[in-house]
Short mmCIF file of C-alpha atoms in Angstrom, two decimals:
data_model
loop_
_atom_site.label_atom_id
_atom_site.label_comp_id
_atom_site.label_asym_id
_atom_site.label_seq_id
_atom_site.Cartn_x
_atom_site.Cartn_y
_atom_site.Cartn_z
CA UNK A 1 -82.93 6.45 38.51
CA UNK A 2 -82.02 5.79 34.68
CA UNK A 3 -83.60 2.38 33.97
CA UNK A 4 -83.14 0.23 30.21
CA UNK A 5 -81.80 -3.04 29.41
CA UNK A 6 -78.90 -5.17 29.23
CA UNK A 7 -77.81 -8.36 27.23
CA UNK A 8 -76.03 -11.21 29.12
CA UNK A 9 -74.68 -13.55 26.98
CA UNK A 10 -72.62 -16.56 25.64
CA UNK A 11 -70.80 -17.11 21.89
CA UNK A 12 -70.69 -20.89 22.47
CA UNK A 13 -73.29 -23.63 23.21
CA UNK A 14 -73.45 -24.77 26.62
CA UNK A 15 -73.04 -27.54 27.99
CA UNK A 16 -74.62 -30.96 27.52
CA UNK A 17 -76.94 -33.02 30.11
CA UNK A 18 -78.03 -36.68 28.81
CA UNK A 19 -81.73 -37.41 30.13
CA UNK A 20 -82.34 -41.10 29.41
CA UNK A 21 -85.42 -42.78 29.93
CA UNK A 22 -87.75 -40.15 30.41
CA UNK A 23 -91.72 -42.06 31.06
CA UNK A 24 -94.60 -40.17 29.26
CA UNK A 25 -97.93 -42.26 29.33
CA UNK A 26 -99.46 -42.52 25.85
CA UNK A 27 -102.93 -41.21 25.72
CA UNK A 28 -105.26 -39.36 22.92
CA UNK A 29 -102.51 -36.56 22.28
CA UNK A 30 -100.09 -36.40 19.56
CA UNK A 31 -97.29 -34.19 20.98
CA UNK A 32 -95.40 -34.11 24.31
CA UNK A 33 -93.38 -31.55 26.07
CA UNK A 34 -90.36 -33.00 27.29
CA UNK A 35 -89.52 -32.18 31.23
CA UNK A 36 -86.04 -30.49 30.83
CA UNK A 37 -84.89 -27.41 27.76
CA UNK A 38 -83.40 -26.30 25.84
CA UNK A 39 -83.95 -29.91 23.59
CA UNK A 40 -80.58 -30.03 21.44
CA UNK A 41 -81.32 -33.45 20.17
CA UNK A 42 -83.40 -36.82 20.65
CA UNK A 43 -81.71 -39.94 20.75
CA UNK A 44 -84.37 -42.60 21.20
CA UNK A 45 -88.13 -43.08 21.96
CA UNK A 46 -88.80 -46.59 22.90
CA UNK A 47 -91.95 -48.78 23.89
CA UNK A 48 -94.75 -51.15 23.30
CA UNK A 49 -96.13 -51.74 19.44
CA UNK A 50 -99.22 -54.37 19.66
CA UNK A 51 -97.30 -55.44 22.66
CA UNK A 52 -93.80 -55.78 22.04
CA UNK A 53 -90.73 -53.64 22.13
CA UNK A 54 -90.26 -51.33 19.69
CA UNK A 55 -87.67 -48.56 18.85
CA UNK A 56 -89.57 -45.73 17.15
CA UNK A 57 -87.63 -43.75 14.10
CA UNK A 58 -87.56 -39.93 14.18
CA UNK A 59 -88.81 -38.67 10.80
CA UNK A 60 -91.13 -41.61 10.41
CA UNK A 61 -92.98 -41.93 13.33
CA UNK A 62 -91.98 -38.40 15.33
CA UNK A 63 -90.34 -35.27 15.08
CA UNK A 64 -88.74 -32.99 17.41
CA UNK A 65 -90.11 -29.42 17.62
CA UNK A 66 -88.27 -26.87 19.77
CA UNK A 67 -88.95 -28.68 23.20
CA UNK A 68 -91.73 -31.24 22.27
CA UNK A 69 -92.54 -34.84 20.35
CA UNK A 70 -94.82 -34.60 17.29
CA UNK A 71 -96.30 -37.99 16.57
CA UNK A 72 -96.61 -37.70 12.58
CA UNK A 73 -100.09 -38.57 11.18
CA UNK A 74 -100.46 -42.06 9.96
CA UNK A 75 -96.93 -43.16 12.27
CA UNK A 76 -96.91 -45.59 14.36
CA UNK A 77 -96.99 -44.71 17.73
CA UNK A 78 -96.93 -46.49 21.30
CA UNK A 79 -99.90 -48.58 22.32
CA UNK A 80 -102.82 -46.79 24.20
CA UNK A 81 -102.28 -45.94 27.57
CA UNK A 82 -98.72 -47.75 27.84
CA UNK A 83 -95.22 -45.83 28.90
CA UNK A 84 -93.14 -45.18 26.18
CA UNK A 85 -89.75 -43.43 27.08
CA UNK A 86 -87.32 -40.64 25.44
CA UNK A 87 -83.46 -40.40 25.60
CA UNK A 88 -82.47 -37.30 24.55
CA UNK A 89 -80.08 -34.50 24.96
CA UNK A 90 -80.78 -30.95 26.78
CA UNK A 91 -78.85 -27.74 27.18
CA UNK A 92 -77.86 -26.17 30.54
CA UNK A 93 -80.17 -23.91 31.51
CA UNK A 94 -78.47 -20.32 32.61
CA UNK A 95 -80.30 -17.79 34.33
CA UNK A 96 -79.19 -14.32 35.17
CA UNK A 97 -80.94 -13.22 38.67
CA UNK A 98 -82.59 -10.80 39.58
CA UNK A 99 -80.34 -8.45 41.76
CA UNK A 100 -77.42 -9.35 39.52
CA UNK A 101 -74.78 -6.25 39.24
CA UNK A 102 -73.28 -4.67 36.05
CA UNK A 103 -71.35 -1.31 35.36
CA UNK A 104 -69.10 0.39 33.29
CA UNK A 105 -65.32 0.09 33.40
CA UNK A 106 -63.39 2.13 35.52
CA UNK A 107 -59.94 2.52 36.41
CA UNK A 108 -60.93 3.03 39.89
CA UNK A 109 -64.14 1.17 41.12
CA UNK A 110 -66.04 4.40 43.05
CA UNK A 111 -66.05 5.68 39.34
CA UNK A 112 -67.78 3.26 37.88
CA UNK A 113 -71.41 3.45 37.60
CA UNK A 114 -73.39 0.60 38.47
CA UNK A 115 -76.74 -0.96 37.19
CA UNK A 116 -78.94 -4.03 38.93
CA UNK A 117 -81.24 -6.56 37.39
CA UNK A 118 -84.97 -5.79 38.39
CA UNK A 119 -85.92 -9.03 37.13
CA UNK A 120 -84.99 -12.73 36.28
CA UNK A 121 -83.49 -14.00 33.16
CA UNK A 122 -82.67 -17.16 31.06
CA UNK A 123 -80.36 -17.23 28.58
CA UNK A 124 -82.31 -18.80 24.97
CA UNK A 125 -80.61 -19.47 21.85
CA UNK A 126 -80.79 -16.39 18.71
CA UNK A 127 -80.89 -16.82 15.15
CA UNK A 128 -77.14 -15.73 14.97
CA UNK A 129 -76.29 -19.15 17.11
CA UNK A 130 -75.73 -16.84 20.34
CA UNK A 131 -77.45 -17.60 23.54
CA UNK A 132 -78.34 -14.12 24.91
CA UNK A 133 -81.06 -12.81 27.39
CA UNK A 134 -82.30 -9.25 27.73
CA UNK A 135 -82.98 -8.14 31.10
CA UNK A 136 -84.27 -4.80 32.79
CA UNK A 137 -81.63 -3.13 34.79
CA UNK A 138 -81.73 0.19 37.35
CA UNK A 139 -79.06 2.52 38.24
CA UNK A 140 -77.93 2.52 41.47
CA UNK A 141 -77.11 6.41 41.05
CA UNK A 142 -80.39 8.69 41.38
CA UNK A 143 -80.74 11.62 38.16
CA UNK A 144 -78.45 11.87 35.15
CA UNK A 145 -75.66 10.60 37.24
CA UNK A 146 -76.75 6.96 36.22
CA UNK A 147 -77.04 7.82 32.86
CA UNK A 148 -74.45 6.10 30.14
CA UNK A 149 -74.55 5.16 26.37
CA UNK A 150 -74.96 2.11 24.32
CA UNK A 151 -72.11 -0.20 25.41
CA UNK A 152 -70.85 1.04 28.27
CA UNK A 153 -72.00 -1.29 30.82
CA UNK A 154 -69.74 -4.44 29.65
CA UNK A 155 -68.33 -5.55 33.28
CA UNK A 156 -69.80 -8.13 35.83
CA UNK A 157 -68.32 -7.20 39.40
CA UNK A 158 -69.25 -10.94 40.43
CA UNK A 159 -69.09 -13.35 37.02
CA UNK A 160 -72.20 -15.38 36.47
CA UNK A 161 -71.01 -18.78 35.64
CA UNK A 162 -72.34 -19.85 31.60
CA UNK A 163 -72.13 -15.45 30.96
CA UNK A 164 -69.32 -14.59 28.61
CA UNK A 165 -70.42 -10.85 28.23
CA UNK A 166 -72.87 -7.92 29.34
CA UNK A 167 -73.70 -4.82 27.49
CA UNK A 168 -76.22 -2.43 26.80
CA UNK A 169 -77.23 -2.43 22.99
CA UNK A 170 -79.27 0.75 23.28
CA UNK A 171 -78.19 3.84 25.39
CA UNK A 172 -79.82 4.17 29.33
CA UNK A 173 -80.49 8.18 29.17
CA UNK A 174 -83.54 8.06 31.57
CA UNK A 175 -82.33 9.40 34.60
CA UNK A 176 -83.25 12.87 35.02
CA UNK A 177 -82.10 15.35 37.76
CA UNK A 178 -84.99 18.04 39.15
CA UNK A 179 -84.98 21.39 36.87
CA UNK A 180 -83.04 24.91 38.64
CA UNK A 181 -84.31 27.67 37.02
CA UNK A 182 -81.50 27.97 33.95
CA UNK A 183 -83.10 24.19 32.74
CA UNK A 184 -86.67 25.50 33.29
CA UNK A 185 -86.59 28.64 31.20
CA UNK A 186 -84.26 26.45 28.49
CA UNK A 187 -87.62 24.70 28.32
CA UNK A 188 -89.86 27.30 28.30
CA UNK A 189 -87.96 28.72 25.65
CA UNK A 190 -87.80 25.09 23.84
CA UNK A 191 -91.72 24.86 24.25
CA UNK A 192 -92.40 28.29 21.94
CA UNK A 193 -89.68 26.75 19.53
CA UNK A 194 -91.61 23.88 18.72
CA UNK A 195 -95.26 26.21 18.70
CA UNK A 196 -95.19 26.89 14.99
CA UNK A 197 -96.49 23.05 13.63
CA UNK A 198 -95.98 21.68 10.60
CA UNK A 199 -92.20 21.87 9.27
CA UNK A 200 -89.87 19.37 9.67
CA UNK A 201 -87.28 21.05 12.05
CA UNK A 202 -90.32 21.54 14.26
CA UNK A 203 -91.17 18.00 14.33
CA UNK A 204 -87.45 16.98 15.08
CA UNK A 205 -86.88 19.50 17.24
CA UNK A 206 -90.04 18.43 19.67
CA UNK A 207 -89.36 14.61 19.61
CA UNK A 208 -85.80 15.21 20.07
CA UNK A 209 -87.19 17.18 23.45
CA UNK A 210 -88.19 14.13 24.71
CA UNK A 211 -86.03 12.23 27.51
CA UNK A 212 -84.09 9.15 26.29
CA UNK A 213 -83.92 9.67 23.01
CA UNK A 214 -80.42 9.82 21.42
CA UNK A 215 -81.40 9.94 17.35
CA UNK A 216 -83.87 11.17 15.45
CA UNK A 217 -84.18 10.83 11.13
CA UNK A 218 -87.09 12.01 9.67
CA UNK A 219 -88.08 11.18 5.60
CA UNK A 220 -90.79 13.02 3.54
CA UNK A 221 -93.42 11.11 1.93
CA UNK A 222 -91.68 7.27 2.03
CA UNK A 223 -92.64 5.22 -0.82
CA UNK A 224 -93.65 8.19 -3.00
CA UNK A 225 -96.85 8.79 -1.03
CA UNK A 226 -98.39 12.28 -0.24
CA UNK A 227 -99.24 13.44 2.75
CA UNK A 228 -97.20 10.77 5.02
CA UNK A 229 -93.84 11.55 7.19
CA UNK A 230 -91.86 8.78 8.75
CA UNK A 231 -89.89 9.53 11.41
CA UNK A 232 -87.15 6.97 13.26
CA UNK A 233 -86.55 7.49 16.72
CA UNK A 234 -83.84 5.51 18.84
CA UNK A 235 -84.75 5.88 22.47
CA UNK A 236 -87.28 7.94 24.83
CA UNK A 237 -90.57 6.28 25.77
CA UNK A 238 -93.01 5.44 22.93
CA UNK A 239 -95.87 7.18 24.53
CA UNK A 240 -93.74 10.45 25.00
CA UNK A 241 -93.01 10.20 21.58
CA UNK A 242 -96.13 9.56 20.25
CA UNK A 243 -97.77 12.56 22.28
CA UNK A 244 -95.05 15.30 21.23
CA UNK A 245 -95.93 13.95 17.21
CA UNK A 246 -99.75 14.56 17.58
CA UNK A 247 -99.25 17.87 19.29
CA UNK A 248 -96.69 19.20 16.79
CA UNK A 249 -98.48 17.62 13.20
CA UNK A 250 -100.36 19.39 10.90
CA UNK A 251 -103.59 19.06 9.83
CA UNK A 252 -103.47 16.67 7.13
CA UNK A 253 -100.44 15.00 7.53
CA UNK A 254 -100.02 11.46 8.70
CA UNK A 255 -97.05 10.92 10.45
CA UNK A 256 -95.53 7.49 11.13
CA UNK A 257 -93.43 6.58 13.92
CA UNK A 258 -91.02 3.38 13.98
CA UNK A 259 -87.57 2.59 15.59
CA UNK A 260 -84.55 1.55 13.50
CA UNK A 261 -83.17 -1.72 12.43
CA UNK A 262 -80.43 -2.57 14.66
CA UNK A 263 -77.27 -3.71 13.29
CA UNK A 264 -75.10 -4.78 16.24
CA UNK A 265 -71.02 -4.89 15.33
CA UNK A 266 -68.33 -6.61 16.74
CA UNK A 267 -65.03 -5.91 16.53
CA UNK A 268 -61.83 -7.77 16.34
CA UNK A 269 -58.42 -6.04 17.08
CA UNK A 270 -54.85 -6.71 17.19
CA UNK A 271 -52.14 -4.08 18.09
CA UNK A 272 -48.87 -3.76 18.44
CA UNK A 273 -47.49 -1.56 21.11
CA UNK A 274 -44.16 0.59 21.89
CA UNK A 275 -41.85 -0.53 24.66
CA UNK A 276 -42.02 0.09 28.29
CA UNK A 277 -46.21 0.53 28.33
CA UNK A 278 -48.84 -1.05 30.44
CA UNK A 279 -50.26 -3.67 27.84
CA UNK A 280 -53.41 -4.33 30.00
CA UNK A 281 -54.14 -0.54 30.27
CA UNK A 282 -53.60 -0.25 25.96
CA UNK A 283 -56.04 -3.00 25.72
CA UNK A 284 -58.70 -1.43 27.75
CA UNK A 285 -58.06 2.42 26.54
CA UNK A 286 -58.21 1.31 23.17
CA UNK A 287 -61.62 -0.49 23.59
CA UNK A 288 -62.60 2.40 25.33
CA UNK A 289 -61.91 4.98 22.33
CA UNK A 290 -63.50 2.44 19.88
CA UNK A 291 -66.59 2.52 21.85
CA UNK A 292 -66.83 5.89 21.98
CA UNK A 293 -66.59 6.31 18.84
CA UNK A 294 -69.06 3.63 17.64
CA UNK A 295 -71.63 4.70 20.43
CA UNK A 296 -71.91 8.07 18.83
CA UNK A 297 -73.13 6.76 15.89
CA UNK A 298 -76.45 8.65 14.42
CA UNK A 299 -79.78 6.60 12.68
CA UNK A 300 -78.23 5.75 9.23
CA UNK A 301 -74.59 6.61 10.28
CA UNK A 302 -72.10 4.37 8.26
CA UNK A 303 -69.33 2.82 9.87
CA UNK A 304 -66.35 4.52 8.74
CA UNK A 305 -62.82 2.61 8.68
CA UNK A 306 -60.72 4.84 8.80
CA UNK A 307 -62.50 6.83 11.71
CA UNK A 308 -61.91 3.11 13.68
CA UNK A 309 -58.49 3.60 12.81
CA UNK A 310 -57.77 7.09 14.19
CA UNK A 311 -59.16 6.11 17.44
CA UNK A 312 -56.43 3.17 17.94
CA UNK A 313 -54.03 5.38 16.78
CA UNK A 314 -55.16 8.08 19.28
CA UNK A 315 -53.98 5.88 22.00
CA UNK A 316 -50.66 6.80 23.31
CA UNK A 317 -48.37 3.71 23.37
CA UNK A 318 -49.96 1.82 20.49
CA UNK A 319 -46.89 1.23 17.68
CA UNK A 320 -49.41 -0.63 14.29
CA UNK A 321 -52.82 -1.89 13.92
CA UNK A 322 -51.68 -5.56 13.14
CA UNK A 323 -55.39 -6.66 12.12
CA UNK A 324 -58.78 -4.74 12.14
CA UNK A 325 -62.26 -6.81 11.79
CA UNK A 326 -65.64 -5.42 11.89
CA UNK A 327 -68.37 -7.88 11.79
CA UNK A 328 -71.97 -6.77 11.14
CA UNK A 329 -75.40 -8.27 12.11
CA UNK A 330 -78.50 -7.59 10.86
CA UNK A 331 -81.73 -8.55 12.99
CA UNK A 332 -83.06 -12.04 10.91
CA UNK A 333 -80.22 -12.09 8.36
CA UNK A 334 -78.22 -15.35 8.47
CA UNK A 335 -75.04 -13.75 7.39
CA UNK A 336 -72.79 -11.32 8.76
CA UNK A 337 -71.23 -8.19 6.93
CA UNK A 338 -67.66 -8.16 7.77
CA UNK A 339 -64.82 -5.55 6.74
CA UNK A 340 -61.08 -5.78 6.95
CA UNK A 341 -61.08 -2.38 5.25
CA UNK A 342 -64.05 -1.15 3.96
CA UNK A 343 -66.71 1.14 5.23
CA UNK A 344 -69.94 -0.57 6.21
CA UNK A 345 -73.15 0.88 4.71
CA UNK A 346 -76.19 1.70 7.08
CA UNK A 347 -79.64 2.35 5.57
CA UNK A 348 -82.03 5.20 5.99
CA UNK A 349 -83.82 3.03 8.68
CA UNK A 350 -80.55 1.25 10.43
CA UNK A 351 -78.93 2.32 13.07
CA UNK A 352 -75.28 0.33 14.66
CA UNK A 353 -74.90 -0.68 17.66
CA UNK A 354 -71.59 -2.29 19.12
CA UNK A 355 -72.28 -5.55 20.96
CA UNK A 356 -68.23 -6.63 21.61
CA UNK A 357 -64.72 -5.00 21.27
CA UNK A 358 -62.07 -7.68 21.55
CA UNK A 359 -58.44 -6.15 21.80
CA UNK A 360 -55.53 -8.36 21.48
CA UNK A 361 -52.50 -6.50 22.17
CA UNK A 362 -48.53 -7.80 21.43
CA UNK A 363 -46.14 -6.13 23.56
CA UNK A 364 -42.65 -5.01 22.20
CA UNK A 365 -40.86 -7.90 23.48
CA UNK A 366 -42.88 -10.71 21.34
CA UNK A 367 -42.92 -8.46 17.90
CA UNK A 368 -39.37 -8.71 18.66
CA UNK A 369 -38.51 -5.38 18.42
#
């Protein structure tokens, strides 16, 4: 079965548990872990100073790192061996278990396909201020049937309480059917393609042989140096990859083998729609066709407006595009890219992937029409 992974996750911060009086024991060490995370925040750490009660001051004496208490050097701290307690504030903690269900949408449920958690997962805060876990999921469907592409798996049969959405950033193209005898002599015939080593279509023609993968950019001696290919590969196994590259090289050449950047989008809709059509089935058929579209999307593939446009357009019933929002994010960048009109650039070494489609749709009757 086609196997990959899937992010569950939350836009907000969950919610807040108060832990007061937690006892640690001063001893010889100058940090403690506290008992319950995520830590959002401490509130107080009090106890004994050369025998009387004290209220210790973060930034003086301590500091809070991720989920433990850093005594600073020369701070005061409790006296040895006595209890010293922390009030402080913790997030929920929201796990994702193993055996959880996801799948694509469907109009009718026996059409949608569905994938399963193989393992457990806790959802941990990101740099963009999401909390998001990425878990390994398996198709329930054996061969290609399972197969689907990046953002297609976005519904939960049974909610999780604390998720807010599910997708798959990456495309799930690892289910593969036994050969007949038209697939096995297309691959004979694909093996004496890639026989003569050494020019580029031959390299991208072999890796792109491989199962899983969905993109392939190659560039010719990257940063000016002789003798050196890069190629960018989204999907497929890295061993696979790396194999088919040292059987298809030439002598002499050093080829170099990353993935892309991922820039995950979101996108923010509002529509206006002609009278007398399903609203609910607009809002879905439209996020359908944007996905599609966006899923397609090469290594280095700029997102094009317009193109964003036609698909909303495409969909029968829909009247005006009332407001169209892309937002970009870049892996470690602490800002967004976000276009109301313009195309959004993708580098050499980038390649988008949509993360959330959010559709508002007005009916006829409130445009007032």
């Amino acid at each position: 079965p086609a196997s990959g992974l899937v992010t569950f996750g939350r836009n907000t911060d969950p919610g807040e548990i108060n832990i007061d009086q937690e006892t640690h024991i001063r001893d010889e060490r100058s940090s403690y872990t506290l008992k319950n995370s995520p830590v959002k925040q401490v509130l107080k750490i009090e106890g004994n100073l050369e025998g009387e009660a004290h209220t210790f001051e973060q930034g003086v004496d301590y500091a809070l790192s991720g989920n433990r208490i850093d005594w600073l050097p020369e701070s005061r701290r409790p006296d040895a061996g006595s209890t010293f307690y922390v009030d402080y504030v913790t997030f929920e903690q929201i796990t994702v278990p193993a055996g959880t269900r996801v799948s694509t949408y469907a109009v009718r449920t026996e059409q949608s396909k569905v994938f399963v958690t193989t393992e457990e997962g806790v959802l941990k805060r990101t740099p963009q201020g999401r909390w998001e876990a990425i878990i390994p999921v398996m198709a329930d469907s054996p061969g290609r049937a399972g197969n689907v592409l990046a953002g297609s798996l976005v519904v939960m049969p049974q909610p999780l309480v604390g998720v807010e959405y599910v997708v798959n950033r990456g495309d799930i193209l690892t289910g593969v059917d036994a050969e007949n005898d038209e697939e096995l002599r297309d691959r004979a015939k694909h093996a004496l393609e890639v026989a003569g080593k050494a020019t580029f279509s031959s390299l991208e023609s072999a890796v792109k042989g491989v199962e899983g993968v969905t993109s392939v950019l190659i560039e010719d001696m990257p940063g000016g140096v002789l003798g050196v290919v890069r190629i960018i590969v989204q999907g497929g196994d890295p061993e696979n990859i790396e194999r088919v590259i040292n059987d298809t090289r030439a002598a002499g050449i050093r080829v170099e083998f990353t993935r892309p950047r991922i820039v995950n989008l979101d996108i923010d809709l509002t529509v206006d729609l002609n009278k007398g059509v399903n609203p609910t089935a607009i809002q879905r058929h439209v996020e359908a066709e944007v996905r599609s579209y966006l899923s397609s999307l090469d290594i280095s593939d700029d997102i094009i407006y317009n193109r964003v446009v036609n698909c909303v357009f495409g969909v029968e019933g829909v009247y005006d595009i009332i407001e169209l929002t892309i937002n970009a994010y870049r892996e470690g960048a602490e800002e967004s890219v976000t276009s109301t009109r313009q195309n959004i650039e993708i580098r050499a070494d980038e390649i988008a992937l949509v993360r959330d489609v959010g559709v508002l749709v007005r009916p006829f009757e409130e445009r007032g029409r």
